[in-house]
Short mmCIF file of C-alpha atoms in Angstrom, two decimals:
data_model
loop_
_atom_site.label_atom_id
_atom_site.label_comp_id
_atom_site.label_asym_id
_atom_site.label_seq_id
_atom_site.Cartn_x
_atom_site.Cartn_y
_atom_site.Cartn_z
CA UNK A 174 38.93 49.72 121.10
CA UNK A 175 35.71 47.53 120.98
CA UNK A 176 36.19 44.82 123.22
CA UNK A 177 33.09 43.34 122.53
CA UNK A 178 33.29 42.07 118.57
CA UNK A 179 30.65 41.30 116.52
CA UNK A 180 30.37 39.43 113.55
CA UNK A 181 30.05 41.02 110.27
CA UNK A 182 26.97 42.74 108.60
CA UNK A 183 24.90 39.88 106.43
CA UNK A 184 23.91 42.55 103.43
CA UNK A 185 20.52 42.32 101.72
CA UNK A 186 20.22 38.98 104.30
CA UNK A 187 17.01 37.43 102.94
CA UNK A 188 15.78 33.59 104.68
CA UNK A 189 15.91 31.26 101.62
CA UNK A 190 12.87 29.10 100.76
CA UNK A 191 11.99 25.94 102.75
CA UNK A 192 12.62 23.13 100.11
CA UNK A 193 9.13 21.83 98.77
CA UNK A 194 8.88 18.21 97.32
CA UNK A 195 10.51 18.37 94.03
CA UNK A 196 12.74 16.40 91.45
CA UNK A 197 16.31 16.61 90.66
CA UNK A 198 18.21 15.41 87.97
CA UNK A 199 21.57 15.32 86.26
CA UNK A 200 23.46 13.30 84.09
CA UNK A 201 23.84 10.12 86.40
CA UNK A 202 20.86 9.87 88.55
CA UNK A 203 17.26 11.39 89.34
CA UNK A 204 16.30 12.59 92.84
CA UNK A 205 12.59 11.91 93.25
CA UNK A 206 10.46 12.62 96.47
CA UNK A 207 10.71 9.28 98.04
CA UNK A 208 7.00 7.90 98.35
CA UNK A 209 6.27 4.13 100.22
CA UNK A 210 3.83 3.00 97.18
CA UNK A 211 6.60 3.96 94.30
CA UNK A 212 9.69 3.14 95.94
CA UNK A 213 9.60 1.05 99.14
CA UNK A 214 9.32 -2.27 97.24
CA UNK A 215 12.14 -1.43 94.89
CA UNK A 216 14.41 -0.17 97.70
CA UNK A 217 13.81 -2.93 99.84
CA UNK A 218 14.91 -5.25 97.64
CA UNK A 219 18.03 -2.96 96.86
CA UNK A 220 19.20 -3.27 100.21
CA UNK A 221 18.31 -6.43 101.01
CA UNK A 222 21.48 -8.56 102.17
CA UNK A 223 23.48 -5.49 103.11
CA UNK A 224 22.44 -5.21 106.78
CA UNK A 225 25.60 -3.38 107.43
CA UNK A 226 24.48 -0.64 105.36
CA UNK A 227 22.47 0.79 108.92
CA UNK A 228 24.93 0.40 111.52
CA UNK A 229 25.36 3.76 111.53
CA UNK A 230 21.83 4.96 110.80
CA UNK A 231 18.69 5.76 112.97
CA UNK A 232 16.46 3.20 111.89
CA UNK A 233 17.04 -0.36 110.40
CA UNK A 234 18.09 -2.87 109.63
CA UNK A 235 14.48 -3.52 108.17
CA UNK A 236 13.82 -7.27 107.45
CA UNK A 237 10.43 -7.38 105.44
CA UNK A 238 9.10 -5.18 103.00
CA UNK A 239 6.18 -4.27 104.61
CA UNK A 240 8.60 -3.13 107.46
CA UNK A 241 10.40 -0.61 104.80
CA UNK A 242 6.81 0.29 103.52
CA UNK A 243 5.77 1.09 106.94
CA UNK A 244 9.37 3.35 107.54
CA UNK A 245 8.98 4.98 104.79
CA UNK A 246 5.38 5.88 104.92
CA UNK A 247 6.66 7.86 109.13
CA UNK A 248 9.65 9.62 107.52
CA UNK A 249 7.91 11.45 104.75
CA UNK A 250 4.91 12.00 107.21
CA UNK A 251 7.52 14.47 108.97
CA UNK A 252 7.92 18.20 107.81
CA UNK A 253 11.02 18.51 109.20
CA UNK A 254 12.49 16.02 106.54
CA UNK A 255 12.60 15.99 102.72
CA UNK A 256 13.67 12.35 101.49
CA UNK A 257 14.38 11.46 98.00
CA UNK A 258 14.63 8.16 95.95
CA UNK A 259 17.45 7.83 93.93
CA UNK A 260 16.93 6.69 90.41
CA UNK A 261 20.57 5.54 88.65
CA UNK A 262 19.40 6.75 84.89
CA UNK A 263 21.54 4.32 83.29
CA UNK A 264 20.32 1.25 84.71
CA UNK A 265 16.51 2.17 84.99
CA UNK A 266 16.70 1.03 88.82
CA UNK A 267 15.70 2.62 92.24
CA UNK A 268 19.47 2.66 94.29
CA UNK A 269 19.30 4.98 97.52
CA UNK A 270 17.61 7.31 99.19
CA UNK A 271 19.17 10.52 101.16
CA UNK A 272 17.12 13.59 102.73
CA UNK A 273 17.02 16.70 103.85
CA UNK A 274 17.26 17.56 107.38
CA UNK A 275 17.33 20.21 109.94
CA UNK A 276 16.22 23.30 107.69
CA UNK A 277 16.60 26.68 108.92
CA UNK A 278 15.59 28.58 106.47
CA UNK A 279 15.70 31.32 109.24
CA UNK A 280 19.81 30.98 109.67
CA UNK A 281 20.38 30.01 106.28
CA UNK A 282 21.07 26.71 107.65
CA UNK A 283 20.51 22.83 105.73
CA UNK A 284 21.97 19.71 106.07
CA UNK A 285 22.05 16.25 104.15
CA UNK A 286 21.69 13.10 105.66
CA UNK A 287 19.57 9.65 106.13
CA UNK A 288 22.00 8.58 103.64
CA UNK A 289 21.81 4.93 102.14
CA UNK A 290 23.46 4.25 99.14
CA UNK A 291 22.72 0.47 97.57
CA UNK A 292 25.95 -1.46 97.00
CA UNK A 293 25.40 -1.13 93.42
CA UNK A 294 25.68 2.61 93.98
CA UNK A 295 29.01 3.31 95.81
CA UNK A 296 31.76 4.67 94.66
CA UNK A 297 29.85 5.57 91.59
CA UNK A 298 29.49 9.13 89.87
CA UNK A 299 25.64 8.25 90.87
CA UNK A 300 26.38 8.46 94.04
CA UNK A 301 28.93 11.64 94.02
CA UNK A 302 26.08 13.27 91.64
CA UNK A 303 23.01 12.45 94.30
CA UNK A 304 24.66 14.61 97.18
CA UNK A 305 26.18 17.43 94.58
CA UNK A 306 22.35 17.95 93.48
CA UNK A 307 21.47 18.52 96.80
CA UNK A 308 23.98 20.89 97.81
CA UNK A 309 23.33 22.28 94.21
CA UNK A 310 19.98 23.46 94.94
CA UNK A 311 20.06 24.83 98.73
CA UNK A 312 23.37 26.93 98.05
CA UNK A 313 21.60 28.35 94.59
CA UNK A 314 18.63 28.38 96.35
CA UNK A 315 20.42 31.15 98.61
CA UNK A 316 21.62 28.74 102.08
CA UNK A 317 25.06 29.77 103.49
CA UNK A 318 25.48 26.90 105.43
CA UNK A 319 25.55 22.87 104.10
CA UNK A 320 25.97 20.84 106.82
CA UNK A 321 27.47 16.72 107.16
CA UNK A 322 26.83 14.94 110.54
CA UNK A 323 28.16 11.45 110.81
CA UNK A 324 28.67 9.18 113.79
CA UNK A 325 32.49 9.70 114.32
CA UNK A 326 33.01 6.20 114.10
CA UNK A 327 32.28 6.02 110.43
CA UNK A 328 35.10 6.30 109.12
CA UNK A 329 33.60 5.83 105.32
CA UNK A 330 31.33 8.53 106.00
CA UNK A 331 34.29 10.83 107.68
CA UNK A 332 36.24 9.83 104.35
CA UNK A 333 32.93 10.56 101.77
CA UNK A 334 32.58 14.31 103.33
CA UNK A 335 36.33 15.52 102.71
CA UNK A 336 36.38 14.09 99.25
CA UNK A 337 33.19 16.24 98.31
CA UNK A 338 34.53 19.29 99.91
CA UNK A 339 32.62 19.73 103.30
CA UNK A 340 35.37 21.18 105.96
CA UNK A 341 35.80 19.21 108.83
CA UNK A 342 34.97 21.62 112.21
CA UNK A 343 35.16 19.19 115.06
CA UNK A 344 33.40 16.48 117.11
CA UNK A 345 30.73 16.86 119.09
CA UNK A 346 31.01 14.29 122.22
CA UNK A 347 27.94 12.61 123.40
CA UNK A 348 25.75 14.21 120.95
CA UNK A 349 23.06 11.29 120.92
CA UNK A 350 22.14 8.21 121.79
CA UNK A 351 21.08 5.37 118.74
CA UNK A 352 19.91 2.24 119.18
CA UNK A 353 20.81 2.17 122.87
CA UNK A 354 24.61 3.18 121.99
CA UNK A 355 26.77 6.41 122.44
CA UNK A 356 27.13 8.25 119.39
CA UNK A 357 29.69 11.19 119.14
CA UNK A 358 28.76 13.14 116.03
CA UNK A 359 31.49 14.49 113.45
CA UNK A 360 30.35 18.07 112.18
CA UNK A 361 31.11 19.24 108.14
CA UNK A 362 30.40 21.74 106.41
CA UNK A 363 29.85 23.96 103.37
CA UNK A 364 29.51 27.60 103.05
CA UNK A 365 28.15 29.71 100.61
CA UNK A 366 31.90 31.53 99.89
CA UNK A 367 33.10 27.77 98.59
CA UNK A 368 30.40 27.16 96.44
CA UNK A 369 31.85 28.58 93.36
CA UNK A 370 34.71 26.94 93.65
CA UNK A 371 33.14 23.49 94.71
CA UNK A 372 31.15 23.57 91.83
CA UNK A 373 33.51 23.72 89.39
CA UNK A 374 35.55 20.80 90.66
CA UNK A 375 32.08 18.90 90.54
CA UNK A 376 32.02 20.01 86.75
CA UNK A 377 35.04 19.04 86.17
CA UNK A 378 34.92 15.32 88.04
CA UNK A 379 31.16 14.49 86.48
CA UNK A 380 32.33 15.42 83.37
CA UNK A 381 32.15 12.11 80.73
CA UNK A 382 35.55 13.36 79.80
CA UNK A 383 36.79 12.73 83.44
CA UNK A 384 36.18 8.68 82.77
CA UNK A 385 38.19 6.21 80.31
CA UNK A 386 36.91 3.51 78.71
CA UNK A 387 36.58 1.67 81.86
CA UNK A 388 35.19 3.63 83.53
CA UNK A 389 38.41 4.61 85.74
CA UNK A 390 38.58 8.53 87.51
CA UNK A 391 41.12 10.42 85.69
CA UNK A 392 41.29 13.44 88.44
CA UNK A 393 40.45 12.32 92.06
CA UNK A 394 37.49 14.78 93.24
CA UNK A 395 39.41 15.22 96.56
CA UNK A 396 41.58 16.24 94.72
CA UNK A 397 40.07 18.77 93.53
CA UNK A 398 37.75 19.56 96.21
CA UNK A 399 40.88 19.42 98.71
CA UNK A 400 41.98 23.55 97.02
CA UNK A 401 38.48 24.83 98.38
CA UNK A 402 38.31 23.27 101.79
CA UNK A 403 38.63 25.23 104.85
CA UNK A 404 39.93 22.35 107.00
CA UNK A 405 40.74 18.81 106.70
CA UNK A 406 39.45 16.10 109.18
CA UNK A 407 42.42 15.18 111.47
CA UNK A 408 41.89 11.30 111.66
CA UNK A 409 41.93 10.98 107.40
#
């Protein structure tokens, strides 16, 4: 008997490419390489009033547009993130911006984050179709791994993962410190094995079909989502 297991053989393993700026689009929304002279203005001015919006991220609240420019113009200095604009296609506006983060092309390894949707984009199929492009093109792009990190005090964010189908796997305790305050960070995740599966639900939920006249979900996407997922956060 082997008492000392290994994991099994990764056949064929190629490391998928780095992600390079690009756009993405779908029926809902455009993902555009975010860039301070195009967007900064527009997203300022998205945000503005909705201070709340960055209690649980790195940077922000940002109280000038100049400030924004000048955030803007660090994070897309930095290799090691890819940030996007969001463009909502039916209203012609700029509504959020998301990246990604921590690429391993090495392991096989991405994750999505920075994530601030405008008000005007929650709970919105432009919203649900922003983060389904992005796990869209790293798992066809050949990742195995999608990754969610949230503070586990967000709750909304906690919530937003399950419903798009990451699996919860557990809480890691005094991961960082933000803005002077303890932040224990709540791990999700994706694999390549659930894609299929994932994206058919997405199919199915972004369909125009899915929506009546008003606009009102006929199947709930965690619904859907909730047949693929490995595990379900606890605290939901």
């Amino acid at each position: 008997m082997n008492d000392r297991p290994l994991g099994p053989l990764v056949p064929n393993w190629t490391p998928p490419p780095a992600p390079a700026p690009m756009t993405l689009e779908g029926r809902y929304c455009r993902l555009e390489p975010l860039d301070a002279e195009k967007h900064a203005a527009l997203l300022f001015n998205a945000f503005q009033g909705h201070d709340a919006h960055y209690d649980y991220l790195p940077a922000g609240p940002f109280h000038s547009a100049a400030q924004y420019h000048r955030w803007v113009k660090d994070v897309t200095s930095d290799p090691g993130n890819l940030f996007f604009a969001v463009v909502d296609l039916r209203a012609g506006a700029y509504l959020g911006v998301l990246s990604y983060l921590r690429i391993a092309p090495e392991a096989g390894s991405i994750e999505v984050g920075n994530i601030n949707f405008s008000s005007a984009m929650q709970r919105s199929p432009v919203s649900t179709e922003a983060i389904y492009l992005t796990i869209k093109w790293a798992l066809d792009a050949g990742y195995r791994r999608f990754e969610w990190k949230c503070n586990a005090l967000n709750a909304p964010s906690r919530r937003a993962a399950q419903r798009l189908g990451f699996s919860f796997e557990g809480v890691f305790r005094q991961a960082l410190v933000v803005k002077g305050r303890n932040r224990d960070t709540a791990w999700f995740a994706i694999i390549d094995a659930e894609w299929p599966a994932l994206k058919e639900a997405y199919r199915v939920w972004l369909d125009p079909a899915n929506f009546d006249l008003q606009g009102q979900q006929r199947e709930r996407l965690g619904d859907l989502t909730g047949l693929v997922r490995a595990a379900s956060d606890p605290t939901l």
